[in-house]
Amino acid sequence: MTTVAESPVITLRIAGLKEKILSSGSTICTERARIYTEVYREHEDTPVILKRAYALERTLKEMTIFIDDGELIVGNQSSALRAAPIFPEYVTAWIIKELDEFDKRPGDAFFVAEEQKKELRELCLYWEGKTLIERGYSLMSPLNREIHDAGIIRAEGNLTSGDAHIAVNLEKILAIGLQGYLYEIEMAETKLQEADGEYISKSNFYTALKTGIRSFQSFIERYERLASDLSFHAPGPERKSELVKISACCRNIKNNPPSGFYEALQLTWFVQLVLQIESNGHSVSLGRMDQYLLKFYQEDKAAGTITTDFALELLENTWLKLLSVNKIRSWSHTRFSAGGPLYQNVTIGGQTTDGRDAVNELSFLILDSVGRMKLTQPNLSVRFHKNISPEFLGCCIDVIGKGFGMPAFNNDEIVIPSLIGLGVAKEDAYNYSAIGCIEIAVPGKWGYRCTGMSFLNFMRVFLAAMNNGHDTMSGKTFFPGTGQFEDFAGFGELMSAWKQQVSLYTKASVEIDTAADLAIEELVPDILCSAFVDDCISRGKTIKEGGSVYDFISGLQVGIANLGNSMAAIKKLVFEENRISRAELMKYLRNNFEGQEGERIRQILLNFAPKYGNDDDYVDQLLVEAYMCYIDELEKYHTTRFGRGPVGCAYYAGTSSISSNVPSGSVVPATPDGRKAFTPVAEGCSPTSGTDTLGPTAVFKSVSKLPTGLILGGVLLNQKLSPSSLSNETQKQKLISILRTFFASLKGWHVQYNIVSRETLLDAKKNPENHRDLVVRVAGYSAFFTTLSPDTQDDIIARTEQSL
Amino acid sequence: MLTVFNIQRFCLHDGGGVRTNIFFKGCPLRCLWCNNPESIDPFPSILFDSRLCLKFGDCIRNSGGLIRPDGDSLVIDRENITCFDALRDICPSKAMTVAGEKMSINSIISEIEKDLPFYEMSGGGVTLSGGEPFAQNGELIELLAELKKRNIHTAVETSLHVPWENIDRCLGLVDVFLADLKHTDPEKFAFFTGGNAGLVIENFRNLDAGGAEFAVRVPVIPDFNFSEPELRSIIDFASGLKNSGEIHFIPFHSLAKEKYLFLGKDYVFGSARNVEKSELAPYVQYAELKGLTAKIMN
């Protein structure tokens, strides 16, 4: 089945485009900000949904567009390659505050021209008091605001970015075309009754949708004309015919379903692009590309109108397009998302809705093209299942061996039954795709943020539980506790204290999410994104109002391994062995293990208590018990869409906490697992760096003991392998065999690999100029190593390296 | 109870698939190049890694005067220390550790069973290693019987330098023997290992006659057996056995140097050169010519 490219390397065209984008520094673009400000000013009294439709319309009409030399897939996010647009309706405060610092950041720097700064300062004046973040904060209770600002629960990313974390219904878009959507909206509109209480809002919604779709069509038409104009001045007949073809492609897909693979891919990219222009969400994902594009590819193949090499070139050009999308975040938010990731996920493999292996020739082509490009985008996920093609799995390992962290694996064997258990229809459950990093949803039917709600800093909560509810970092007691650790008679009292504190903070996290959701619903509804998610059109509602078929969300819990390790250290060393006294432990946690005696205590905590990641039930089961305190509490709550249409409207747990382990750790004092104050906590569900000493099978065992069926927001496991681990066929087969065991027998949820030697990483930190294209797995996504801040670089270097 | 100094999961080189290696303490031989010097004594051994020492003094206080500070390091009276259990978990930073502890069959089995799903998928199992597993007491047979009962594949790495009855009674319980043939010359064997080559040779013949599945393992050691006539003689012997299928060459490396330092032992092979895999190519060729399947191990 393998479709092998005739040429093993990328074409000169793709190499040139790649070089151009890699050598383009990040800048910003003020066009969108200018247009949105103008339109909002002109339509102060217009309902927000229409205001946003008009702003989108004018942006798509007036923004600079260009077609670069050699491009086959066209469409740009802003006025220049890698120029991040500004979304002033979300937030302006940090822009003004950090404007002069953008180019001086230790990681993810942006260059801004002086005239742009001047313009932005002027534009921002209009937005004062009107932005999403201000509304979101104002909706939080004073207590929750304090908890948020203290860094125990962080929801900044929810109020400074579009929602996203979604895949729209590309299968349907490709099937009915944009004109098909217009008809569908018009049909729905005819069913409205004027006397209906929701008439006005629904009618406005439909007007907005139609405006949105039409302006999307005009946007495509602009490329049709541009390509045509450029074709008259093309440098040669070959480029001329390419431009003519681009123009014809745009002419067709602006209205009709695409005909052929090229058009289907171009429309897919246009959809992705307008979603990025409309809102500034991250994790706008492409769903199961090898499934919805297959028909087009096979038809072309049968007709003899496409070669494998050309299909590869088109895919590779598309990946470069994905990489061209850029986003500027505040510095504090950047630290949670180091490396400027957009998390545009592409999922391949898995099963068909009737349970057969869904791997097809396009799966191989997508895998191959991503492997040849070695970029940070797309974020490639493979759905594993027990009957997956061995040949395909082998190819996946080969790509992993290239060392850029992809593909990551999600496991059908645990995800599908869990989704069905939540009430997801079987055919939808079998059609899930990864979203963003590792989280999962049913493309085109699921609301925003299957993960990506607020971050809950578990270890701050744990320390509060030890301190009678007092948070030593802020000096405040947000929730009175059950007592002081020094007075706890047994370990049971500590577990009860944790349960009490984490329940209260869980409730607070839901309240904070609710404030964010309400603000987003009111101030920044998405138009095109709602149009492309079922059943928004028939319900006459945006996604945020309850338009989607399914709605389950999750926040991110940070410090999983530290929680288990801290529990185990206290239980064993304090309560069972009396090796450390309660007072002693508290003293040295407070003073960060000061002095020789403090270090002695720390070494005992590190070396004489079981550590998560070593398949030791003692600690693993404590972690499960502690985590379940959170999960049990979480099940009590609903989202703002509850009772408004979608199935679910509930929460599950999630650990896809991206690079937040570094900044989250930076606000946590010393912890009983022997971790020093303000150093990173463990990332995702991975063991604490350096403590998983028994090899990968033990790590897999520990991780699979977690209640993974309840952590559908993602069970993030990073493993680092030495490059020699995949040096020959036998080694490769061994890795495949342990992966199969992890997924098929142990029902593991996810794993991703970094295969870069420590020496390479150290050298890249020292000599970034030699490693501009070095891509590493951060946590749920890959990033260019040299764009990361030194803290995050160190965190990646420190991860335990397993060898096979 | 059996004396174990290490249980290593996810071993990929000693027998097929993913394996758990159980390292038993105590060995009848004293090979000068030994890679596991902590395995030799049947009683516990103290290892001290001065790089990890943070000078907390716990070991000094609990040694009954047998451990004393000496500038930046420690003087350890290894000859006279018997309070191993008092010292075992005493060092907070694990600069000092004690290798070797008594383990029950059940606790060994429960460690082994942790990776069962991985053995099943990969065709792996357990490898008993050492030290010399067959130098353990009679409980070894019970462990093997328990493993057999559980259908777990067993391999035993052995020097064969034990009375034949120790092996004989385990014959039906071991799926594959990984048996060392270090040298065929009795004098050289005796000088470098302190043992009797005749015993090993005889046990190889017994093993062969008993119809057991085995692979011949050859540590390739400079100045000991790394010469054409010596390796050829070993290969010739191996190929003369009717049931031997595989021969494994294990090239010498001096990675054990630090362990000797931790044990306070001299290592005469500390500065010996490593044997490169590429140097073994002619012997692989020769062995295959003689009808053996040859592998070079990592």
Short mmCIF file of C-alpha atoms in Angstrom, two decimals, chain A residues 103-469:
data_model
loop_
_atom_site.label_atom_id
_atom_site.label_comp_id
_atom_site.label_asym_id
_atom_site.label_seq_id
_atom_site.Cartn_x
_atom_site.Cartn_y
_atom_site.Cartn_z
CA ASP A 103 12.04 42.31 20.32
CA LYS A 104 13.91 41.81 23.60
CA ARG A 105 12.15 38.67 24.81
CA PRO A 106 14.42 35.78 25.80
CA GLY A 107 12.31 33.50 23.57
CA ASP A 108 9.70 34.12 20.85
CA ALA A 109 10.80 37.67 20.04
CA PHE A 110 8.89 39.89 17.56
CA PHE A 111 10.16 42.87 15.63
CA VAL A 112 7.86 45.90 15.52
CA ALA A 113 8.56 49.06 13.51
CA GLU A 114 8.27 52.43 15.27
CA GLU A 115 5.36 53.58 13.07
CA GLN A 116 3.51 50.36 13.90
CA LYS A 117 3.99 51.01 17.58
CA LYS A 118 2.60 54.50 17.12
CA GLU A 119 -0.41 53.22 15.22
CA LEU A 120 -1.10 50.48 17.73
CA ARG A 121 -0.95 52.91 20.64
CA GLU A 122 -3.56 55.05 18.89
CA LEU A 123 -5.81 52.13 17.99
CA CYS A 124 -5.67 50.75 21.49
CA LEU A 125 -7.11 53.97 22.90
CA TYR A 126 -10.46 53.07 21.36
CA TRP A 127 -10.53 49.67 23.03
CA GLU A 128 -10.00 50.82 26.58
CA GLY A 129 -12.78 49.32 28.70
CA LYS A 130 -14.17 47.34 25.77
CA THR A 131 -11.89 44.33 25.55
CA LEU A 132 -12.62 40.73 26.30
CA ILE A 133 -10.11 40.47 29.07
CA GLU A 134 -11.58 43.43 30.93
CA ARG A 135 -15.05 41.96 30.65
CA GLY A 136 -13.83 38.54 31.68
CA TYR A 137 -12.08 39.89 34.76
CA SER A 138 -15.11 41.95 35.69
CA LEU A 139 -17.27 38.84 35.63
CA MET A 140 -15.03 37.02 38.08
CA SER A 141 -15.85 37.33 41.76
CA PRO A 142 -13.26 39.35 43.70
CA LEU A 143 -12.11 36.15 45.41
CA ASN A 144 -11.66 34.30 42.13
CA ARG A 145 -9.86 37.27 40.67
CA GLU A 146 -7.42 37.15 43.56
CA ILE A 147 -6.91 33.40 43.11
CA HIS A 148 -6.33 34.00 39.42
CA ASP A 149 -3.86 36.80 40.01
CA ALA A 150 -2.07 34.75 42.66
CA GLY A 151 -1.25 32.26 39.89
CA ILE A 152 -3.08 29.28 41.37
CA ILE A 153 -5.64 29.20 38.56
CA ARG A 154 -4.65 30.84 35.28
CA ALA A 155 -7.16 31.72 32.58
CA GLU A 156 -5.26 34.45 30.82
CA GLY A 157 -5.07 32.49 27.58
CA ASN A 158 -8.84 32.14 27.58
CA LEU A 159 -9.31 35.89 27.62
CA THR A 160 -6.55 37.01 25.29
CA SER A 161 -7.09 34.50 22.51
CA GLY A 162 -9.93 33.21 20.46
CA ASP A 163 -11.32 29.94 21.74
CA ALA A 164 -10.48 27.54 18.95
CA HIS A 165 -9.22 24.08 20.04
CA ILE A 166 -11.61 22.88 17.41
CA ALA A 167 -11.80 21.14 14.05
CA VAL A 168 -14.58 22.22 11.73
CA ASN A 169 -16.55 20.00 9.39
CA LEU A 170 -14.14 19.94 6.48
CA GLU A 171 -15.71 16.78 5.12
CA LYS A 172 -18.97 18.64 4.65
CA ILE A 173 -17.35 21.83 3.36
CA LEU A 174 -15.59 19.83 0.66
CA ALA A 175 -18.82 17.98 -0.13
CA ILE A 176 -21.23 20.91 -0.48
CA GLY A 177 -18.94 23.85 -1.14
CA LEU A 178 -19.41 27.39 0.15
CA GLN A 179 -22.49 27.92 -1.94
CA GLY A 180 -23.99 24.87 -0.30
CA TYR A 181 -23.54 26.55 3.07
CA LEU A 182 -25.30 29.68 1.81
CA TYR A 183 -28.27 27.59 0.73
CA GLU A 184 -28.33 25.82 4.05
CA ILE A 185 -28.34 29.11 5.95
CA GLU A 186 -31.08 30.52 3.75
CA MET A 187 -33.16 27.40 4.28
CA ALA A 188 -32.78 27.65 8.02
CA GLU A 189 -33.71 31.32 7.88
CA THR A 190 -37.02 30.58 6.19
CA LYS A 191 -38.05 28.54 9.21
CA LEU A 192 -37.80 31.52 11.58
CA GLN A 193 -41.02 32.89 13.03
CA GLU A 194 -40.99 36.60 13.67
CA ALA A 195 -43.06 36.23 16.83
CA ASP A 196 -40.48 33.86 18.26
CA GLY A 197 -38.63 35.42 21.19
CA GLU A 198 -35.31 34.45 19.66
CA TYR A 199 -36.24 35.73 16.22
CA ILE A 200 -34.08 38.84 16.24
CA SER A 201 -30.98 37.20 17.57
CA LYS A 202 -31.30 34.22 15.23
CA SER A 203 -32.03 36.43 12.29
CA ASN A 204 -28.97 38.52 13.07
CA PHE A 205 -26.96 35.34 13.38
CA TYR A 206 -28.02 34.21 9.92
CA THR A 207 -27.29 37.62 8.45
CA ALA A 208 -23.85 37.44 10.01
CA LEU A 209 -23.28 33.94 8.66
CA LYS A 210 -24.29 34.94 5.16
CA THR A 211 -22.07 38.01 5.33
CA GLY A 212 -19.25 35.82 6.59
CA ILE A 213 -19.58 33.18 3.88
CA ARG A 214 -19.96 35.77 1.13
CA SER A 215 -16.92 37.68 2.27
CA PHE A 216 -15.00 34.41 2.42
CA GLN A 217 -16.04 33.82 -1.21
CA SER A 218 -14.89 37.31 -2.19
CA PHE A 219 -11.61 36.70 -0.42
CA ILE A 220 -11.03 33.61 -2.57
CA GLU A 221 -12.06 35.62 -5.59
CA ARG A 222 -9.32 38.17 -4.80
CA TYR A 223 -6.78 35.34 -5.15
CA GLU A 224 -8.46 34.26 -8.37
CA ARG A 225 -7.86 37.73 -9.79
CA LEU A 226 -4.41 38.14 -8.32
CA ALA A 227 -3.23 34.84 -9.77
CA SER A 228 -4.70 35.79 -13.09
CA ASP A 229 -3.01 39.24 -13.04
CA LEU A 230 0.32 37.70 -12.06
CA SER A 231 0.07 35.16 -14.84
CA PHE A 232 0.44 37.93 -17.39
CA HIS A 233 3.82 38.87 -15.95
CA ALA A 234 4.95 35.37 -15.07
CA PRO A 235 8.70 34.76 -15.51
CA GLY A 236 8.12 31.80 -17.83
CA PRO A 237 5.49 29.60 -19.40
CA GLU A 238 5.69 27.07 -16.62
CA ARG A 239 4.93 29.55 -13.84
CA LYS A 240 2.32 31.15 -16.08
CA SER A 241 0.43 27.90 -16.37
CA GLU A 242 0.69 27.34 -12.64
CA LEU A 243 -0.82 30.76 -11.96
CA VAL A 244 -3.58 30.16 -14.46
CA LYS A 245 -4.30 26.92 -12.68
CA ILE A 246 -4.37 28.65 -9.27
CA SER A 247 -6.79 31.19 -10.65
CA ALA A 248 -9.06 28.51 -12.08
CA CYS A 249 -8.93 26.61 -8.82
CA CYS A 250 -10.01 29.70 -6.86
CA ARG A 251 -12.71 30.44 -9.41
CA ASN A 252 -14.26 27.04 -8.81
CA ILE A 253 -13.92 26.68 -5.06
CA LYS A 254 -15.19 30.14 -4.20
CA ASN A 255 -18.66 28.68 -4.93
CA ASN A 256 -18.50 25.00 -5.67
CA PRO A 257 -17.28 21.83 -4.07
CA PRO A 258 -13.68 21.27 -5.18
CA SER A 259 -12.97 19.04 -8.09
CA GLY A 260 -9.81 17.09 -7.52
CA PHE A 261 -7.14 16.87 -4.84
CA TYR A 262 -5.44 20.18 -5.59
CA GLU A 263 -8.65 22.16 -5.24
CA ALA A 264 -9.70 20.23 -2.16
CA LEU A 265 -6.40 20.97 -0.47
CA GLN A 266 -6.52 24.64 -1.46
CA LEU A 267 -10.03 24.99 -0.04
CA THR A 268 -8.98 23.19 3.12
CA TRP A 269 -6.18 25.71 3.56
CA PHE A 270 -8.48 28.67 2.85
CA VAL A 271 -10.87 27.46 5.54
CA GLN A 272 -8.01 27.10 7.99
CA LEU A 273 -6.78 30.56 7.04
CA VAL A 274 -10.06 32.44 7.47
CA LEU A 275 -10.60 30.77 10.82
CA GLN A 276 -7.19 32.10 11.87
CA ILE A 277 -7.99 35.56 10.55
CA GLU A 278 -11.41 35.70 12.15
CA SER A 279 -10.42 34.82 15.67
CA ASN A 280 -6.98 34.39 17.07
CA GLY A 281 -7.41 31.02 18.60
CA HIS A 282 -4.75 28.42 18.71
CA SER A 283 -5.24 24.73 18.06
CA VAL A 284 -7.48 25.29 15.05
CA SER A 285 -7.10 21.75 13.80
CA LEU A 286 -7.63 20.07 10.47
CA GLY A 287 -9.13 16.80 11.65
CA ARG A 288 -8.72 13.54 9.77
CA MET A 289 -7.15 14.80 6.60
CA ASP A 290 -6.30 11.35 5.22
CA GLN A 291 -10.02 10.50 5.35
CA TYR A 292 -11.78 13.53 3.92
CA LEU A 293 -9.21 14.15 1.18
CA LEU A 294 -8.94 10.52 0.12
CA LYS A 295 -11.84 10.54 -2.33
CA PHE A 296 -10.31 13.46 -4.23
CA TYR A 297 -6.90 11.87 -4.32
CA GLN A 298 -8.19 8.52 -5.50
CA GLU A 299 -10.29 10.09 -8.23
CA ASP A 300 -7.29 12.03 -9.52
CA LYS A 301 -5.15 8.92 -9.35
CA ALA A 302 -7.73 6.91 -11.26
CA ALA A 303 -8.02 9.63 -13.87
CA GLY A 304 -4.25 9.87 -14.07
CA THR A 305 -4.31 13.59 -13.34
CA ILE A 306 -1.98 13.60 -10.36
CA THR A 307 1.41 12.08 -9.62
CA THR A 308 2.56 11.04 -6.17
CA ASP A 309 5.33 13.60 -6.30
CA PHE A 310 2.97 16.42 -7.15
CA ALA A 311 0.61 15.41 -4.36
CA LEU A 312 3.56 15.46 -1.97
CA GLU A 313 4.58 18.89 -3.20
CA LEU A 314 1.06 20.21 -2.62
CA LEU A 315 0.96 18.77 0.88
CA GLU A 316 4.39 20.19 1.67
CA ASN A 317 3.34 23.58 0.38
CA THR A 318 0.31 23.36 2.66
CA TRP A 319 2.50 22.60 5.68
CA LEU A 320 4.53 25.72 4.88
CA LYS A 321 1.29 27.65 4.80
CA LEU A 322 0.42 26.33 8.23
CA LEU A 323 3.83 27.43 9.43
CA SER A 324 3.28 30.92 8.02
CA VAL A 325 0.46 31.52 10.49
CA ASN A 326 1.79 33.50 13.39
CA LYS A 327 0.46 34.69 16.69
CA ILE A 328 1.72 37.08 19.29
CA ARG A 329 0.88 36.40 22.89
CA SER A 330 1.61 38.36 26.02
CA TRP A 331 4.92 37.42 27.61
CA SER A 332 3.23 35.73 30.55
CA HIS A 333 1.09 33.66 28.20
CA THR A 334 4.06 32.97 25.92
CA ARG A 335 5.77 31.19 28.79
CA PHE A 336 2.88 28.70 28.82
CA SER A 337 3.16 28.24 25.04
CA ALA A 338 6.88 28.46 24.42
CA GLY A 339 8.08 28.35 20.84
CA GLY A 340 5.12 30.17 19.31
CA PRO A 341 3.06 27.07 18.56
CA LEU A 342 -0.25 27.28 16.70
CA TYR A 343 -1.02 23.61 17.39
CA GLN A 344 -2.65 23.07 14.00
CA ASN A 345 -3.21 19.37 14.31
CA VAL A 346 -3.55 16.92 11.46
CA THR A 347 -4.72 13.43 12.38
CA ILE A 348 -4.15 10.31 10.32
CA GLY A 349 -4.75 6.60 10.75
CA GLY A 350 -7.31 5.22 13.17
CA GLN A 351 -10.40 3.31 12.17
CA THR A 352 -13.30 3.83 9.86
CA THR A 353 -16.75 4.22 11.43
CA ASP A 354 -17.30 0.48 10.93
CA GLY A 355 -14.12 -0.38 12.78
CA ARG A 356 -11.75 -1.20 9.92
CA ASP A 357 -8.17 0.07 9.69
CA ALA A 358 -8.51 3.52 8.13
CA VAL A 359 -4.88 3.75 7.02
CA ASN A 360 -4.80 4.47 3.30
CA GLU A 361 -2.37 5.69 0.68
CA LEU A 362 -2.97 9.29 1.70
CA SER A 363 -2.07 8.45 5.31
CA PHE A 364 1.33 7.35 4.02
CA LEU A 365 1.70 10.46 1.86
CA ILE A 366 0.84 12.83 4.68
CA LEU A 367 3.21 11.03 7.03
CA ASP A 368 5.92 11.05 4.42
CA SER A 369 5.50 14.73 3.56
CA VAL A 370 5.52 15.83 7.20
CA GLY A 371 8.62 13.72 7.74
CA ARG A 372 10.37 15.29 4.76
CA MET A 373 9.61 18.82 5.92
CA LYS A 374 10.56 18.45 9.60
CA LEU A 375 8.66 21.58 10.60
CA THR A 376 6.71 22.48 13.71
CA GLN A 377 3.44 22.56 11.78
CA PRO A 378 1.25 20.68 11.30
CA ASN A 379 1.18 18.94 14.63
CA LEU A 380 0.84 15.39 13.33
CA SER A 381 -1.06 12.79 15.32
CA VAL A 382 -1.57 9.15 14.47
CA ARG A 383 -4.52 7.24 15.85
CA PHE A 384 -3.30 3.83 17.00
CA HIS A 385 -5.59 0.82 17.19
CA LYS A 386 -4.77 -2.84 17.61
CA ASN A 387 -5.28 -3.71 13.96
CA ILE A 388 -3.32 -0.78 12.55
CA SER A 389 -1.26 -1.61 9.48
CA PRO A 390 2.15 -2.82 10.74
CA GLU A 391 3.76 -1.30 7.69
CA PHE A 392 2.28 2.08 8.54
CA LEU A 393 3.35 1.81 12.17
CA GLY A 394 6.85 1.03 10.96
CA CYS A 395 6.82 4.16 8.81
CA CYS A 396 5.65 6.18 11.82
CA ILE A 397 8.66 4.95 13.79
CA ASP A 398 10.93 5.94 10.91
CA VAL A 399 9.54 9.48 11.01
CA ILE A 400 9.85 9.59 14.80
CA GLY A 401 13.46 8.57 14.25
CA LYS A 402 14.03 11.81 12.37
CA GLY A 403 13.87 13.43 15.76
CA PHE A 404 11.41 16.29 15.40
CA GLY A 405 8.86 14.84 17.79
CA MET A 406 6.24 13.64 15.33
CA PRO A 407 4.00 11.87 14.92
CA ALA A 408 2.48 11.58 18.37
CA PHE A 409 0.09 8.71 19.07
CA ASN A 410 -3.45 8.69 20.40
CA ASN A 411 -5.05 5.35 21.20
CA ASP A 412 -8.43 4.35 19.79
CA GLU A 413 -8.60 1.46 22.26
CA ILE A 414 -9.16 3.82 25.18
CA VAL A 415 -10.50 6.96 23.51
CA ILE A 416 -13.38 5.44 21.55
CA PRO A 417 -14.98 3.47 24.42
CA SER A 418 -14.56 6.50 26.69
CA LEU A 419 -16.31 8.76 24.19
CA ILE A 420 -19.15 6.29 23.75
CA GLY A 421 -19.42 6.19 27.54
CA LEU A 422 -19.94 9.94 27.53
CA GLY A 423 -22.90 9.61 25.20
CA VAL A 424 -21.14 10.23 21.90
CA ALA A 425 -22.75 8.30 19.02
CA LYS A 426 -20.69 5.32 17.89
CA GLU A 427 -20.05 6.60 14.38
CA ASP A 428 -18.91 9.94 15.80
CA ALA A 429 -16.68 8.30 18.42
CA TYR A 430 -14.96 6.31 15.66
CA ASN A 431 -14.42 9.57 13.78
CA TYR A 432 -12.62 11.47 16.54
CA SER A 433 -9.46 13.39 15.76
CA ALA A 434 -6.72 14.94 17.81
CA ILE A 435 -7.12 18.65 18.41
CA GLY A 436 -4.21 20.97 19.07
CA CYS A 437 -1.70 19.00 21.09
CA ILE A 438 -3.09 15.65 22.08
CA GLU A 439 -6.64 16.35 23.15
CA ILE A 440 -9.49 14.86 21.17
CA ALA A 441 -12.90 15.79 19.75
CA VAL A 442 -15.25 14.83 16.97
CA PRO A 443 -14.40 17.16 14.08
CA GLY A 444 -17.21 19.43 12.96
CA LYS A 445 -19.48 18.47 15.83
CA TRP A 446 -17.65 19.45 19.00
CA GLY A 447 -17.53 22.86 20.65
CA TYR A 448 -14.41 24.80 21.56
CA ARG A 449 -11.75 23.73 24.00
CA CYS A 450 -12.06 20.01 24.46
CA THR A 451 -9.10 21.07 26.47
CA GLY A 452 -7.61 24.48 27.07
CA MET A 453 -9.75 25.95 29.81
CA SER A 454 -7.96 27.28 32.88
CA PHE A 455 -4.73 25.89 34.33
CA LEU A 456 -4.94 24.62 37.89
CA ASN A 457 -1.65 24.59 39.76
CA PHE A 458 -1.96 21.39 41.79
CA MET A 459 1.10 21.93 43.94
CA ARG A 460 0.02 25.37 45.14
CA VAL A 461 -3.24 23.75 46.21
CA PHE A 462 -1.36 20.90 47.87
CA LEU A 463 0.82 23.30 49.85
CA ALA A 464 -2.29 25.21 50.91
CA ALA A 465 -3.73 21.90 52.13
CA MET A 466 -0.64 21.45 54.32
CA ASN A 467 -0.92 25.02 55.60
CA ASN A 468 -4.51 25.09 56.81
CA GLY A 469 -5.56 26.73 53.57
#
